[in-house]
CSV table of C-alpha atoms in Angstrom, one decimal:
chain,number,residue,atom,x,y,z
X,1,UNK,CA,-14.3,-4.8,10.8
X,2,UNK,CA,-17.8,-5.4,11.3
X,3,UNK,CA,-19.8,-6.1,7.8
X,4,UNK,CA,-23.1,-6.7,7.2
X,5,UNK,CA,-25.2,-8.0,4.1
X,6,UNK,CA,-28.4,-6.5,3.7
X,7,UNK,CA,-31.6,-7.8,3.1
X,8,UNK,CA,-32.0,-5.7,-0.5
X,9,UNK,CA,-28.6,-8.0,-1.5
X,10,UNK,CA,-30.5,-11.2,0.2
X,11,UNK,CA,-32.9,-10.9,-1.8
X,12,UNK,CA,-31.6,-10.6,-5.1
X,13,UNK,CA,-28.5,-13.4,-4.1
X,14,UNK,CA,-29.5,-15.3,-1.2
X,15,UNK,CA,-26.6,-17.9,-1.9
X,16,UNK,CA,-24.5,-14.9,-1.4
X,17,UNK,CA,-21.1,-15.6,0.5
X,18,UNK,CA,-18.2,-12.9,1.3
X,19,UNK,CA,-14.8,-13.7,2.9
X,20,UNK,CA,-12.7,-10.6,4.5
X,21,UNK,CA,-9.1,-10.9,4.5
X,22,UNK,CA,-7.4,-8.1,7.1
X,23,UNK,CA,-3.6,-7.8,7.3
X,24,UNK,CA,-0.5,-5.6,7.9
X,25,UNK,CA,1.2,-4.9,4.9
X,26,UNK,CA,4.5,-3.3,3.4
X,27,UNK,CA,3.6,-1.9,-0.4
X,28,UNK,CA,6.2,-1.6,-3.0
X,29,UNK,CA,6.3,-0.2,-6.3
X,30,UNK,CA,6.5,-3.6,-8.3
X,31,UNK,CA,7.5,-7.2,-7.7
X,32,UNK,CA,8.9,-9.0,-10.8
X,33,UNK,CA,8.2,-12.6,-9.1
X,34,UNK,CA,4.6,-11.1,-8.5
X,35,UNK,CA,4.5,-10.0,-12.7
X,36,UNK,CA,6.0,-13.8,-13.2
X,37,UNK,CA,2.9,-15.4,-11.8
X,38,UNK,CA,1.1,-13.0,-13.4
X,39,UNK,CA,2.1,-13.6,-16.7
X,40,UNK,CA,1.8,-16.9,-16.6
X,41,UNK,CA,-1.9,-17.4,-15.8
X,42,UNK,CA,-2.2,-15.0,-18.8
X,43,UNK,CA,-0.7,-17.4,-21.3
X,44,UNK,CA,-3.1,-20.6,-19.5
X,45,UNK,CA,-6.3,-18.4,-19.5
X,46,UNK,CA,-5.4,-17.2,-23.0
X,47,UNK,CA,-5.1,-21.0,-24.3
X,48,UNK,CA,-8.7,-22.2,-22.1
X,49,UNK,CA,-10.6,-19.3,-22.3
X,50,UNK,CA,-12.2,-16.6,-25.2
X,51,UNK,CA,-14.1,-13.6,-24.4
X,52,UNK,CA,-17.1,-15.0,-24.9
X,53,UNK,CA,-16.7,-18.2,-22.9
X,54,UNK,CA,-15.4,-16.3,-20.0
X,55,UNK,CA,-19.1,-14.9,-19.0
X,56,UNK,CA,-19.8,-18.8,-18.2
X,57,UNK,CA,-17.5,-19.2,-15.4
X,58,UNK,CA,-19.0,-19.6,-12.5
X,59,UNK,CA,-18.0,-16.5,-10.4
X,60,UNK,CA,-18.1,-14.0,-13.3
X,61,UNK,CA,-21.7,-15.5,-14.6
X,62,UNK,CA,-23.3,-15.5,-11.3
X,63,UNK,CA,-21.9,-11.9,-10.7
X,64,UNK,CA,-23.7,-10.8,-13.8
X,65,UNK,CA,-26.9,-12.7,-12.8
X,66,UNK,CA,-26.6,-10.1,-9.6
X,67,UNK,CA,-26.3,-6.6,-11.4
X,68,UNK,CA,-29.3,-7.8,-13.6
X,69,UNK,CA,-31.0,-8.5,-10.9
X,70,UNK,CA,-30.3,-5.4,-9.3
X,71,UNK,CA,-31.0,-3.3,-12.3
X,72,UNK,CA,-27.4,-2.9,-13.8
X,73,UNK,CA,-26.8,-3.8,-17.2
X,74,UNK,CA,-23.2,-6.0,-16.5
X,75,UNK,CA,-22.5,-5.8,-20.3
X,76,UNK,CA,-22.3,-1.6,-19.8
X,77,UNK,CA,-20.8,-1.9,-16.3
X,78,UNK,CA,-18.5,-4.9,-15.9
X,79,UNK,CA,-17.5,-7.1,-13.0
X,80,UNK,CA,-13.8,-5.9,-12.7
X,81,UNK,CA,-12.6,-9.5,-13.0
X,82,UNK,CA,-14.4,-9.8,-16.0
X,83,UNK,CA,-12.8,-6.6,-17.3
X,84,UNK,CA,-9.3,-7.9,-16.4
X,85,UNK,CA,-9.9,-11.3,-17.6
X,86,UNK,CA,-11.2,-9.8,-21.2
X,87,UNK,CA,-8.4,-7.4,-21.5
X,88,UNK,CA,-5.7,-10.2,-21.2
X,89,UNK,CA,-7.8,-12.4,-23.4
X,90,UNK,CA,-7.7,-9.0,-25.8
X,91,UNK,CA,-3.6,-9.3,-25.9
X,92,UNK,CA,-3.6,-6.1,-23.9
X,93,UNK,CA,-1.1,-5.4,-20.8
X,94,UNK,CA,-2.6,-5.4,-17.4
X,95,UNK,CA,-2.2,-2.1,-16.1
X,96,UNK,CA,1.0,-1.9,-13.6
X,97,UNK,CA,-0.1,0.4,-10.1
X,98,UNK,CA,1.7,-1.2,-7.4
X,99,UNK,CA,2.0,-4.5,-5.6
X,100,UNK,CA,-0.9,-4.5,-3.6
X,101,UNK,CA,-3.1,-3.8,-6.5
X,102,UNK,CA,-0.9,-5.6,-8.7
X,103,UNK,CA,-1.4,-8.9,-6.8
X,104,UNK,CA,-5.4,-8.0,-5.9
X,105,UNK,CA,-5.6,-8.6,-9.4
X,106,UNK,CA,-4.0,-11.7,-9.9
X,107,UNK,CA,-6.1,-13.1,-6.9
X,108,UNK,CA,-8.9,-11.5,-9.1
X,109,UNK,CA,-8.0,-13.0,-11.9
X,110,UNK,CA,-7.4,-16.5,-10.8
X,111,UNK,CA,-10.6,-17.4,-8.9
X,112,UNK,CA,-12.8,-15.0,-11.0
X,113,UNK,CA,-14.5,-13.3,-8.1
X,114,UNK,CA,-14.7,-9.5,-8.0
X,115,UNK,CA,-12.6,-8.5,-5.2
X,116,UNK,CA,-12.0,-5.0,-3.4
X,117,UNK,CA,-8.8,-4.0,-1.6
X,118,UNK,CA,-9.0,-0.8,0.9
X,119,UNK,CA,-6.3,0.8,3.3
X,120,UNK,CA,-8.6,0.3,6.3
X,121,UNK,CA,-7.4,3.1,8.1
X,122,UNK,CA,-9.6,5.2,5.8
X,123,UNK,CA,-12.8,3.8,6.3
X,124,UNK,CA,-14.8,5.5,8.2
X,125,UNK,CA,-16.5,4.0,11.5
X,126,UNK,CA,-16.4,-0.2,12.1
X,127,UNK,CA,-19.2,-1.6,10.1
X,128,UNK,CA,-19.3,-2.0,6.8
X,129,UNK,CA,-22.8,-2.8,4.6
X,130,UNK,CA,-23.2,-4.5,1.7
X,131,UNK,CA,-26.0,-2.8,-0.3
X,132,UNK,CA,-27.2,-1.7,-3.8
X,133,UNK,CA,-26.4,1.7,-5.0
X,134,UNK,CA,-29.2,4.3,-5.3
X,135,UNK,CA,-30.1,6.9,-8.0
X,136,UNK,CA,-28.0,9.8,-7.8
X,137,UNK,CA,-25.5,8.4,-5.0
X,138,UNK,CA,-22.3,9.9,-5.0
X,139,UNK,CA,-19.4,7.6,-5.9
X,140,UNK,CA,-16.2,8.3,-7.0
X,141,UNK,CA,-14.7,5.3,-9.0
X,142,UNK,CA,-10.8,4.8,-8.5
X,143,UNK,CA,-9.7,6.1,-12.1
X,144,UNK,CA,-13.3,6.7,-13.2
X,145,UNK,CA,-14.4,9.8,-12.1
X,146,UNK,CA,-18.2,10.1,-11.0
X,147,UNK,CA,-19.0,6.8,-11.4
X,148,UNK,CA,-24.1,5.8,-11.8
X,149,UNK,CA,-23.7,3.3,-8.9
X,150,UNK,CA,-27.6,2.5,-9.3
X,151,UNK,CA,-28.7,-0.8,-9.6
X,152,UNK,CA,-24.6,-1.7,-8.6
X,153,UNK,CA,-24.1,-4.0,-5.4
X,154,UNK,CA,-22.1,-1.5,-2.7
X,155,UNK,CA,-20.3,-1.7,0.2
X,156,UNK,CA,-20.8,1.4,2.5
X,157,UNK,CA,-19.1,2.8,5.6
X,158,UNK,CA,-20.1,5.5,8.1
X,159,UNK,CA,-19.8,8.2,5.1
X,160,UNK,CA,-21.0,6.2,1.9
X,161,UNK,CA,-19.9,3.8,-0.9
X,162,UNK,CA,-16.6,2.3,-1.1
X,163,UNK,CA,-16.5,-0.6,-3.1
X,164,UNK,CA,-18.6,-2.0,-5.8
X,165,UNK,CA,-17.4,-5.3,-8.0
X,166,UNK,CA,-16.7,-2.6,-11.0
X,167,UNK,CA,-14.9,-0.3,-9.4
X,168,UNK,CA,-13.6,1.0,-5.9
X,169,UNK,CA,-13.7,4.4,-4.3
X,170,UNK,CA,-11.2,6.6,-4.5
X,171,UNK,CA,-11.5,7.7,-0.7
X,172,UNK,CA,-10.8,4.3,0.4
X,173,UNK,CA,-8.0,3.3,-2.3
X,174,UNK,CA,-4.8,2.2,-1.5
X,175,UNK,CA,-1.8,3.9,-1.9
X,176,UNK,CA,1.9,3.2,-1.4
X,177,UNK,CA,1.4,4.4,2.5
X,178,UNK,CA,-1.1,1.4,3.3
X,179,UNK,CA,-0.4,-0.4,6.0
X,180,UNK,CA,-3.3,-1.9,6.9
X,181,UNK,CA,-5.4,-4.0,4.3
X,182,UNK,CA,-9.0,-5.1,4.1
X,183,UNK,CA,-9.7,-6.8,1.0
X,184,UNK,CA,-13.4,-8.5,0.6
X,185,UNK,CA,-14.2,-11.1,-2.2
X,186,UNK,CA,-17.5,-11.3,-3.6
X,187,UNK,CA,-18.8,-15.0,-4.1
X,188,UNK,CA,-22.2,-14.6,-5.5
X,189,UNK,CA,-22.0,-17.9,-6.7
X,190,UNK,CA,-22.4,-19.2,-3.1
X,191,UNK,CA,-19.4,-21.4,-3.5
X,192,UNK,CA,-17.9,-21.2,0.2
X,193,UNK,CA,-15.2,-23.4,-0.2
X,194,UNK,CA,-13.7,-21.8,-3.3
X,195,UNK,CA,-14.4,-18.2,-2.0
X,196,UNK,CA,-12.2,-19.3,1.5
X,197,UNK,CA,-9.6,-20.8,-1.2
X,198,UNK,CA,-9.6,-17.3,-2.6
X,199,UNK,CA,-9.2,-15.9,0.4
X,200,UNK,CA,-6.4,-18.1,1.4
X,201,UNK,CA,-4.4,-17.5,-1.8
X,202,UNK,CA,-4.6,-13.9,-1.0
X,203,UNK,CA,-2.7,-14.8,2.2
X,204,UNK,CA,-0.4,-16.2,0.3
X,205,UNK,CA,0.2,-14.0,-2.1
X,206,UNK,CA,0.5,-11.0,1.0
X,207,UNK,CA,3.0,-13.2,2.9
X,208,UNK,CA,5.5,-13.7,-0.3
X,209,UNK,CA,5.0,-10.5,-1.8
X,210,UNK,CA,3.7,-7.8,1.0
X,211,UNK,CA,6.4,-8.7,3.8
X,212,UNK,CA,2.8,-9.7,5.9
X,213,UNK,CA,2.0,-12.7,8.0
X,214,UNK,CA,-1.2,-13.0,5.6
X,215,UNK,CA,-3.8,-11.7,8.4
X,216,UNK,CA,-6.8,-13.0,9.4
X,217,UNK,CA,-9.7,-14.3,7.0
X,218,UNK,CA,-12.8,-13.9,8.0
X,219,UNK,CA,-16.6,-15.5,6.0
X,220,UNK,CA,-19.8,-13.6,6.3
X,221,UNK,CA,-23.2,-13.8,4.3
């Protein structure tokens, strides 16, 4: 996968760094070890970190910085690690999908970076671009329905949007049939070396929990 940063991103985040992890995968309905590590980052976040304080980490912060930037209000439209950071810190249950969401979202949660995660065989063409989303762009939010991408930092393939840090496309999602997984993390902070650690937990994570050799990783900007 080729991807691309754009100049309107540049601009608004020149510090901007990405890191692309591609594997082969096996999906499962649930991993109980997975839910395990899961749970107990939960009761560590919920004992370091309040709603309000969690806007100030690093990752999330600098996220928000972005959508302003961009024109998004990221109080209205959330960073998705932000949204599942806040709904544990809430006492709520993280929703359950499968394991390869499942464990997106740990890696999510953990690092605080807004990461996407795609069955690859759906995109559409080889490049990927990261831009911002344009008034009246059609966009389809995994769960959502039509979702205002406008003002919203977007990946796009040959055909349009797939991911944005609040929510992914539903044309690209992933689905108990993936086999092949791209999942891009989102360091707007500019902090390579916690961005690759991301990336290499997600390895990690895909190796003990995805029946995969954890892939390739790859950093762009």
């Amino acid at each position: 996968m080729n991807i691309i940063v754009s100049q309107e991103i540049e601009s608004v985040c020149p510090m901007f760094v990405g890191a692309a992890v591609e594997a082969q995968v096996v999906n499962t309905p649930y991993s109980k070890e997975l839910w395990d590590e899961i749970h107990e980052l939960e009761e560590r976040f919920r004992q370091e970190l309040t709603t309000e304080s969690l806007k100030d980490l690093p990752s999330i912060a600098a996220t928000r910085r972005v959508y302003k930037a961009c024109g998004k209000d990221p109080s209205r439209y959330r960073p998705a690690s932000e949204q599942l950071i806040r709904r544990m810190l809430q006492g709520k249950e993280l929703y359950q999908i499968d394991t390869l969401v499942d464990l997106i979202n740990l890696a999510s949660i953990a690092y605080g970076y807004s990461i996407g995660g795609f069955d690859a065989d759906k995109f559409v063409g080889d490049t990927l671009t990261l831009g911002v989303g344009r008034e009246g762009e059609p966009y389809e939010g995994i769960g959502r329905g039509m979702l205002n991408i406008a003002g919203l930092p977007v990946y796009r393939d040959a055909e349009g949007g797939v991911g944005t840090p609040t929510s992914d496309h539903e044309r690209t999602k992933m689905t108990m049939a993936t086999t092949h997984l791209v999942v891009l993390i989102n360091g707007y902070d500019g902090n390579e070396q916690r961005v690759a650690d991301n990336a290499h937990f997600i390895q990690e994570l895909l190796r003990k929990y995805a029946q995969s050799d954890g892939g390739t990783v790859t950093l762009y900007r």
